[in-house]
Coordinates of C-alpha atoms in Angstrom, one line a residue:
X23 CA 38.9 -14.3 19.2
X24 CA 41.6 -11.6 19.1
X25 CA 41.0 -8.6 21.3
X26 CA 41.4 -4.9 20.5
X27 CA 44.4 -4.8 22.8
X28 CA 46.0 -7.7 21.1
X29 CA 45.3 -6.3 17.6
X30 CA 46.8 -3.0 18.6
X31 CA 49.9 -4.7 19.9
X32 CA 50.5 -6.4 16.6
X33 CA 49.9 -3.2 14.7
X34 CA 52.2 -1.2 16.9
X35 CA 55.0 -3.8 16.6
X36 CA 54.8 -3.7 12.8
X37 CA 54.8 0.1 12.7
X38 CA 57.7 0.3 15.1
X39 CA 59.7 -2.1 13.0
X40 CA 59.0 -0.2 9.8
X41 CA 60.0 3.2 11.3
X42 CA 63.2 4.4 9.7
X43 CA 63.0 1.7 7.0
X44 CA 59.9 2.9 5.1
X45 CA 58.4 6.3 4.4
X46 CA 55.1 5.0 5.9
X47 CA 53.3 1.8 6.9
X48 CA 49.8 0.6 7.2
X49 CA 48.7 -2.6 9.0
X50 CA 45.5 -4.5 8.9
X51 CA 44.7 -7.3 11.4
X52 CA 41.8 -9.5 10.4
X53 CA 40.4 -12.3 12.5
X54 CA 37.6 -14.8 12.1
X55 CA 36.2 -17.7 14.0
X56 CA 32.9 -18.3 12.1
X57 CA 31.9 -22.0 12.5
X58 CA 29.6 -23.8 10.0
X59 CA 27.4 -26.8 10.5
X60 CA 26.2 -28.5 7.3
X61 CA 23.3 -30.8 6.7
X62 CA 22.0 -32.9 3.8
X63 CA 19.5 -35.7 3.2
X64 CA 17.9 -34.8 6.5
X65 CA 21.0 -35.4 8.5
X66 CA 24.0 -33.6 9.9
X67 CA 27.1 -34.1 7.7
X68 CA 29.8 -31.8 8.9
X69 CA 30.9 -29.2 11.5
X70 CA 33.8 -26.9 10.7
X71 CA 35.2 -24.5 13.3
X72 CA 38.2 -22.7 11.7
X73 CA 39.9 -19.8 13.5
X74 CA 42.2 -17.5 11.6
X75 CA 44.2 -14.3 12.1
X76 CA 45.7 -12.5 9.1
X77 CA 48.2 -9.7 9.3
X78 CA 48.5 -7.5 6.2
X79 CA 51.2 -4.9 5.9
X80 CA 51.5 -2.1 3.3
X81 CA 54.7 0.0 3.1
X82 CA 55.6 3.1 1.1
X83 CA 59.2 3.3 0.1
X84 CA 60.6 6.0 -2.1
X85 CA 57.5 6.5 -4.2
X86 CA 56.7 2.8 -4.3
X87 CA 54.3 0.6 -2.4
X88 CA 53.8 -3.0 -1.7
X89 CA 51.5 -5.1 0.5
X90 CA 52.2 -8.5 1.9
X91 CA 50.0 -10.7 4.2
X92 CA 50.7 -13.6 6.5
X93 CA 48.9 -15.7 9.1
X94 CA 51.6 -15.7 11.8
X95 CA 51.4 -13.2 14.7
X96 CA 54.6 -13.8 16.6
X97 CA 56.9 -10.8 17.0
X98 CA 59.5 -12.5 14.7
X99 CA 56.9 -13.3 12.0
X100 CA 55.5 -9.7 12.1
X101 CA 58.9 -8.2 11.8
X102 CA 59.8 -10.5 8.9
X103 CA 56.6 -9.6 7.1
X104 CA 57.5 -5.9 7.3
X105 CA 61.0 -6.6 6.0
X106 CA 59.7 -8.7 3.2
X107 CA 57.2 -6.0 2.2
X108 CA 59.9 -3.4 2.2
X109 CA 62.1 -5.6 0.0
X110 CA 59.2 -6.2 -2.4
X111 CA 58.5 -2.4 -2.6
X112 CA 62.0 -1.7 -3.6
X113 CA 61.8 -4.0 -6.6
X114 CA 58.7 -2.2 -8.0
X115 CA 58.6 0.9 -10.2
X116 CA 57.8 4.3 -8.7
X117 CA 54.1 5.3 -8.8
X118 CA 53.8 9.0 -9.6
X119 CA 50.2 9.0 -8.3
X120 CA 51.1 7.4 -5.0
X121 CA 49.3 9.1 -2.1
X122 CA 50.7 9.5 1.4
X123 CA 48.9 7.5 4.1
X124 CA 45.7 8.9 5.5
X125 CA 46.2 11.1 8.5
X126 CA 43.2 11.2 10.9
X127 CA 41.8 14.5 12.1
X128 CA 40.4 15.2 15.5
X129 CA 36.9 15.2 14.2
X130 CA 36.5 12.9 11.2
X131 CA 32.8 12.3 11.5
X132 CA 33.2 8.6 12.5
X133 CA 30.2 7.1 14.3
X134 CA 30.2 3.9 16.3
X135 CA 28.1 0.9 15.3
X136 CA 27.2 -1.9 17.8
X137 CA 27.2 -5.1 15.8
X138 CA 28.6 -7.6 18.3
X139 CA 26.2 -10.1 20.0
X140 CA 28.0 -12.3 22.4
X141 CA 25.4 -15.1 22.2
X142 CA 25.9 -15.3 18.5
X143 CA 29.7 -15.2 18.8
X144 CA 29.9 -18.1 21.3
X145 CA 27.1 -20.2 19.8
X146 CA 28.0 -23.8 20.2
X147 CA 27.8 -26.7 17.7
X148 CA 25.0 -28.2 19.9
X149 CA 23.0 -24.9 19.6
X150 CA 23.4 -24.9 15.8
X151 CA 22.5 -28.6 15.7
X152 CA 19.2 -27.7 17.6
X153 CA 18.4 -25.2 14.9
X154 CA 19.2 -27.8 12.2
X155 CA 17.1 -30.4 13.9
X156 CA 14.0 -28.2 13.8
X157 CA 14.7 -27.6 10.0
X158 CA 14.9 -31.4 9.4
X159 CA 11.7 -32.0 11.4
X160 CA 9.9 -29.7 9.0
X161 CA 11.3 -31.5 6.1
X162 CA 10.4 -35.0 7.4
X163 CA 6.8 -33.8 8.2
X164 CA 6.3 -33.0 4.5
X165 CA 8.3 -36.0 3.2
X166 CA 11.0 -33.6 1.8
X167 CA 14.8 -33.7 2.0
X168 CA 16.6 -30.8 3.6
X169 CA 20.1 -29.5 3.0
X170 CA 22.0 -26.4 3.9
X171 CA 24.1 -24.7 6.4
X172 CA 23.9 -22.8 9.7
X173 CA 27.0 -20.7 10.6
X174 CA 27.8 -18.5 13.6
X175 CA 30.8 -16.7 15.1
X176 CA 32.5 -13.3 14.9
X177 CA 35.0 -11.3 12.9
X178 CA 37.5 -8.6 13.9
X179 CA 39.0 -5.9 11.7
X180 CA 41.7 -3.6 13.1
X181 CA 43.7 -0.9 11.1
X182 CA 46.5 1.3 12.0
X183 CA 49.1 3.4 10.2
X184 CA 52.3 5.4 10.8
X185 CA 50.3 8.7 10.7
X186 CA 48.6 7.8 14.0
X187 CA 45.5 6.1 12.8
X188 CA 43.9 3.3 14.7
X189 CA 40.5 1.8 14.1
X190 CA 38.8 -1.3 15.4
X191 CA 35.6 -3.1 14.6
X192 CA 34.2 -6.4 16.1
X193 CA 31.1 -8.0 14.7
X194 CA 29.2 -11.2 15.2
X195 CA 27.4 -12.9 12.4
X196 CA 25.0 -15.8 11.8
X197 CA 23.8 -17.2 8.5
X198 CA 21.3 -19.9 7.6
X199 CA 20.6 -21.4 4.1
X200 CA 18.0 -24.0 3.5
X201 CA 17.0 -26.0 0.4
X202 CA 14.0 -28.4 0.5
X203 CA 13.8 -30.9 -2.3
X204 CA 11.0 -33.2 -3.6
X205 CA 11.1 -35.5 -6.6
X206 CA 10.7 -32.8 -9.2
X207 CA 10.7 -29.5 -7.2
X208 CA 12.6 -27.5 -4.6
X209 CA 12.2 -24.5 -2.3
X210 CA 14.9 -22.3 -0.7
X211 CA 15.4 -19.7 2.0
X212 CA 18.4 -17.8 3.3
X213 CA 19.1 -15.2 6.0
X214 CA 22.1 -13.4 7.4
X215 CA 22.3 -11.2 10.5
X216 CA 24.8 -10.0 13.2
X217 CA 22.4 -11.7 15.7
X218 CA 21.4 -15.3 15.5
X219 CA 18.2 -14.5 17.4
X220 CA 17.0 -12.5 14.3
X221 CA 17.1 -15.6 12.2
X222 CA 13.9 -17.7 12.5
X223 CA 15.3 -20.9 10.9
X224 CA 12.2 -22.9 11.6
X225 CA 10.0 -20.3 9.8
X226 CA 12.5 -20.3 7.0
X227 CA 12.2 -24.1 6.8
X228 CA 8.4 -23.8 6.5
X229 CA 8.7 -21.3 3.7
X230 CA 11.2 -23.4 1.8
X231 CA 9.0 -26.5 2.3
X232 CA 5.9 -24.6 1.1
X233 CA 7.8 -23.6 -2.1
X234 CA 8.9 -27.2 -2.7
X235 CA 5.4 -28.5 -2.2
X236 CA 3.7 -25.8 -4.3
X237 CA 6.0 -26.3 -7.3
X238 CA 5.6 -30.0 -7.6
X239 CA 4.8 -31.4 -11.1
X240 CA 6.0 -28.2 -12.8
X241 CA 4.5 -27.2 -16.1
X242 CA 6.1 -25.6 -19.1
X243 CA 5.5 -22.1 -20.4
X244 CA 6.7 -20.3 -23.5
X245 CA 9.7 -17.9 -23.2
X246 CA 8.9 -14.3 -23.7
X247 CA 8.3 -11.1 -21.8
X248 CA 6.3 -11.4 -18.6
X249 CA 5.3 -9.4 -15.6
X250 CA 7.5 -10.8 -12.9
X251 CA 7.4 -10.7 -9.1
X252 CA 10.9 -10.9 -7.7
X253 CA 11.3 -11.8 -4.1
X254 CA 14.0 -9.8 -2.3
X255 CA 16.8 -12.5 -2.8
X256 CA 16.1 -12.5 -6.5
X257 CA 16.3 -8.7 -6.6
X258 CA 19.6 -8.8 -4.7
X259 CA 21.3 -11.3 -6.9
X260 CA 20.4 -9.4 -10.0
X261 CA 21.3 -5.9 -8.8
X262 CA 24.6 -6.8 -7.2
X263 CA 26.0 -6.5 -10.7
X264 CA 25.1 -2.8 -10.7
X265 CA 26.9 -1.6 -7.5
X266 CA 30.4 -1.2 -8.9
X267 CA 29.0 1.2 -11.5
X268 CA 28.6 3.7 -8.7
X269 CA 32.4 3.6 -7.9
X270 CA 34.4 6.6 -9.0
X271 CA 37.2 4.3 -10.4
X272 CA 34.7 2.6 -12.7
X273 CA 34.0 6.0 -14.2
X274 CA 37.7 6.8 -14.5
X275 CA 38.2 3.6 -16.3
X276 CA 35.1 4.3 -18.4
X277 CA 33.5 1.0 -17.4
X278 CA 30.3 2.2 -15.7
X279 CA 26.9 2.0 -17.3
X280 CA 26.3 5.4 -15.7
X281 CA 29.2 7.0 -17.4
X282 CA 28.5 10.8 -18.0
X283 CA 25.0 10.3 -16.5
X284 CA 25.5 11.6 -13.0
X285 CA 22.8 14.2 -12.5
X286 CA 20.5 12.5 -15.1
X287 CA 17.4 10.5 -14.7
X288 CA 18.4 7.0 -15.7
X289 CA 16.1 4.8 -13.6
X290 CA 12.4 4.8 -12.7
X291 CA 11.0 7.5 -10.5
X292 CA 10.4 5.0 -7.7
X293 CA 14.0 4.1 -7.5
X294 CA 16.0 5.6 -4.6
X295 CA 19.2 3.9 -3.5
X296 CA 21.6 4.8 -0.6
X297 CA 24.9 3.4 0.7
X298 CA 24.4 3.6 4.5
X299 CA 26.6 1.7 6.8
X300 CA 24.7 3.1 9.8
X301 CA 21.3 1.7 8.7
X302 CA 19.7 -0.4 11.4
X303 CA 19.5 -3.4 9.1
X304 CA 23.0 -3.1 7.8
X305 CA 26.3 -4.7 8.9
X306 CA 30.0 -4.1 8.5
X307 CA 32.7 -1.7 9.8
X308 CA 32.1 2.1 9.8
X309 CA 35.5 2.8 8.2
X310 CA 37.0 1.9 4.8
X311 CA 40.2 0.1 3.7
X312 CA 42.3 3.2 4.5
X313 CA 40.6 4.0 7.8
X314 CA 38.4 6.9 6.5
X315 CA 34.9 7.0 8.1
X316 CA 32.2 5.7 5.7
X317 CA 29.7 8.4 4.8
X318 CA 26.0 8.0 4.0
X319 CA 25.7 8.6 0.2
X320 CA 22.6 9.0 -1.9
X321 CA 23.4 7.1 -5.1
X322 CA 20.0 7.4 -6.8
X323 CA 17.1 9.7 -5.9
X324 CA 13.8 9.2 -7.7
X325 CA 15.6 7.7 -10.6
X326 CA 18.3 10.4 -10.9
X327 CA 21.9 9.3 -10.4
X328 CA 23.0 11.7 -7.7
X329 CA 26.4 10.7 -6.5
X330 CA 29.3 8.2 -6.7
X331 CA 31.4 6.8 -4.0
X332 CA 35.1 7.6 -3.9
X333 CA 38.3 6.3 -2.3
X334 CA 41.1 8.7 -1.7
X335 CA 42.7 8.0 -5.1
X336 CA 39.7 8.5 -7.3
X337 CA 38.5 11.5 -5.2
X338 CA 41.8 13.2 -5.9
X339 CA 41.4 12.7 -9.7
X340 CA 37.9 14.0 -9.6
X341 CA 38.7 16.9 -7.4
X342 CA 36.2 15.9 -4.7
X343 CA 36.3 14.7 -1.1
X344 CA 36.6 10.9 -0.5
X345 CA 33.4 9.3 0.8
X346 CA 35.1 6.6 2.9
X347 CA 34.5 3.7 0.5
X348 CA 38.0 2.9 -0.5
X349 CA 39.3 -0.7 -0.5
X350 CA 42.6 -1.9 0.8
X351 CA 45.4 -0.4 -1.3
X352 CA 47.0 -1.1 -3.7
X353 CA 43.9 -2.1 -5.7
X354 CA 42.7 -1.6 -9.3
X355 CA 39.1 -1.5 -7.9
X356 CA 39.6 1.7 -5.9
X357 CA 36.4 1.7 -3.9
X358 CA 33.0 -0.1 -3.5
X359 CA 29.6 0.6 -2.0
X360 CA 29.2 -2.1 0.6
X361 CA 26.1 -1.1 2.4
X362 CA 23.3 -0.8 -0.2
X363 CA 19.8 0.2 1.0
X364 CA 17.0 0.4 -1.6
X365 CA 14.0 2.4 -0.5
X366 CA 10.9 0.1 -0.6
X367 CA 7.2 0.5 -0.6
X368 CA 4.2 -0.9 1.1
X369 CA 3.0 -3.6 -1.3
X370 CA 3.3 -7.1 0.0
X371 CA 4.1 -10.0 -2.3
X372 CA 0.6 -11.4 -1.8
X373 CA -0.8 -8.1 -2.9
X374 CA 1.5 -8.1 -6.0
X375 CA 0.2 -11.5 -6.9
X376 CA -3.4 -10.5 -6.4
X377 CA -3.0 -7.6 -8.8
X378 CA -1.3 -9.7 -11.5
X379 CA -3.5 -11.1 -14.4
X380 CA -0.6 -13.2 -15.7
X381 CA 2.9 -13.3 -14.6
X382 CA 5.7 -15.3 -12.9
X383 CA 6.8 -15.3 -9.3
X384 CA 10.6 -15.8 -8.8
X385 CA 11.9 -17.0 -5.5
X386 CA 15.5 -17.0 -6.6
X387 CA 17.9 -16.5 -9.5
X388 CA 21.3 -18.3 -9.9
X389 CA 24.4 -18.5 -12.1
X390 CA 23.8 -14.8 -13.1
X391 CA 26.5 -13.4 -15.3
X392 CA 27.0 -10.0 -17.0
X393 CA 26.6 -10.0 -20.8
X394 CA 27.0 -6.3 -21.7
X395 CA 28.5 -3.9 -19.2
X396 CA 27.3 -0.8 -21.1
X397 CA 23.6 -1.6 -21.0
X398 CA 24.0 -3.9 -18.0
X399 CA 22.4 -6.9 -19.6
X400 CA 22.7 -10.0 -17.4
X401 CA 21.7 -13.6 -18.0
X402 CA 20.9 -16.4 -15.6
X403 CA 18.4 -19.0 -14.5
X404 CA 15.5 -19.2 -12.2
X405 CA 15.7 -21.8 -9.3
X406 CA 14.0 -23.3 -6.3
X407 CA 10.5 -22.0 -6.7
X408 CA 9.3 -20.5 -10.0
X409 CA 5.5 -20.1 -10.3
X410 CA 2.9 -19.1 -12.9
X411 CA 0.5 -16.5 -11.7
X412 CA -2.9 -16.2 -13.3
X413 CA -6.0 -14.3 -12.3
X414 CA -4.3 -12.9 -9.2
X415 CA -3.4 -16.4 -7.9
X416 CA -0.5 -18.8 -8.0
X417 CA -1.7 -21.4 -10.5
X418 CA 1.2 -23.9 -10.6
X419 CA 5.0 -24.3 -10.4
X420 CA 6.8 -24.0 -13.8
X421 CA 10.0 -25.4 -15.1
X422 CA 13.0 -23.1 -14.8
X423 CA 13.7 -20.4 -17.4
X424 CA 16.7 -18.6 -18.7
X425 CA 16.5 -14.8 -18.7
X426 CA 18.3 -12.0 -20.5
X427 CA 17.5 -8.6 -19.0
X428 CA 18.9 -5.2 -18.9
X429 CA 19.1 -4.0 -15.3
X430 CA 18.6 -0.4 -16.4
X431 CA 15.4 -1.3 -18.3
X432 CA 14.3 -3.5 -15.3
X433 CA 14.6 -0.6 -12.9
X434 CA 12.6 1.5 -15.3
X435 CA 9.8 -1.1 -15.3
X436 CA 9.2 -1.5 -11.6
X437 CA 5.5 -1.1 -10.9
X438 CA 5.3 -2.0 -7.2
X439 CA 7.8 -2.3 -4.3
X440 CA 7.6 -4.2 -1.1
X441 CA 9.1 -3.2 2.3
X442 CA 12.9 -3.2 2.4
X443 CA 14.4 -6.1 4.2
X444 CA 17.8 -7.3 5.1
X445 CA 18.4 -9.9 2.4
X446 CA 21.0 -12.5 1.7
X447 CA 21.7 -14.1 -1.7
X448 CA 24.5 -16.0 -3.4
X449 CA 26.1 -13.5 -5.9
X450 CA 27.2 -10.8 -3.4
X451 CA 27.1 -9.4 0.1
X452 CA 23.7 -9.0 1.9
X453 CA 21.8 -5.7 1.4
X454 CA 18.6 -4.1 2.4
X455 CA 16.3 -4.5 -0.6
X456 CA 12.5 -4.8 -1.3
X457 CA 10.5 -7.3 -3.4
X458 CA 9.8 -5.9 -6.8
X459 CA 7.0 -6.3 -9.4
X460 CA 8.5 -5.7 -12.8
X461 CA 6.9 -5.5 -16.3
X462 CA 8.4 -6.8 -19.5
X463 CA 11.0 -9.1 -17.9
X464 CA 12.5 -11.1 -20.7
X465 CA 12.8 -14.9 -20.6
X466 CA 14.9 -16.2 -23.5
X467 CA 14.5 -19.9 -23.2
X468 CA 13.1 -22.8 -21.2
X469 CA 14.7 -25.8 -19.5
X470 CA 13.9 -29.4 -18.9
X471 CA 13.7 -29.1 -15.1

């Protein structure tokens, strides 16, 4: 893995070569050596251990900008990348809204985060195989078939510019995804953490197996509106479609479902959402794509949309200070809240079930797509553990259902919240979210499986 010293050397070389040729330069160095072990049909199938370093150079030339990236780190390759970026910039039209590069101040409010665990970073294929062996043992003990992945390694992000900025972040990561299948049912579990020790893969395997066993011989139910208990992964994979609506650029482009609603009560009173890179269960670098320190922002408080996140460009157009959420420029996206934390409650999933006369428990949703950006209607399917709840108990597994729901309406119909947990899904990045019990969740059709 590339070191801070090595990353700075590459950045300094690029900046030195750009001096006198460009009005300004910004350099990102990104490295990853995350290895992945895959398994299926109760056996190991593949082990991949890629290692990559990317150098990305942005130059400002006479009111123009261009960014080029490459995967070579030799002095000659870095100099050539800078020259090519300068040549590309000169071919573009001038941008009247182009900002100068960010110039760091002596006290910019940045805070360090410690998210590197050496044991996770150097985890061997044999150690991952041991984890997978325990998962397969669980599957075999229940006559199920296990498939999934276990990955581990580390990532590096370094950023420097010709205004004197240098920022560096190193982070380890581990992720485990498990699917247990029977003849006509399945169960699933997934976890992600900067520390492999925080992922109990054997316990995950038991949960996935329990889902597969409990949902055997699924019945059919009529589509319609139901009380639904959403496990955290299902919550995450639905609400990920809402996050960009808190970006300043989405409001400038009039794409946000919260357009002209900042300061208004839009969601239920039990909804409070922050973007907080410093939260103990969060991950990621404490600086944004231009090197500004990420701030903790309250997006929603008791249902009221309180704030948006801003990069430097959108902040200038709104006449506010940037919040440190900008992406790498140039970008049409502008900024993004990457560290979502939804305030939870104290109701366990078991308690939600016990208090439900008739409803549906959802382990997971998949193939979710946006239907209407203005009302935030999304559609998708249930998967890997869908259960009918009657009389406060799980009665049986049911065949999967298609849903059409407005996320705004859904977050106005939350009647109970579980504790907030670090959660991984499939539609977006991990976040800290609770389980939710929601009334009037609309299922539009049934399936045959």
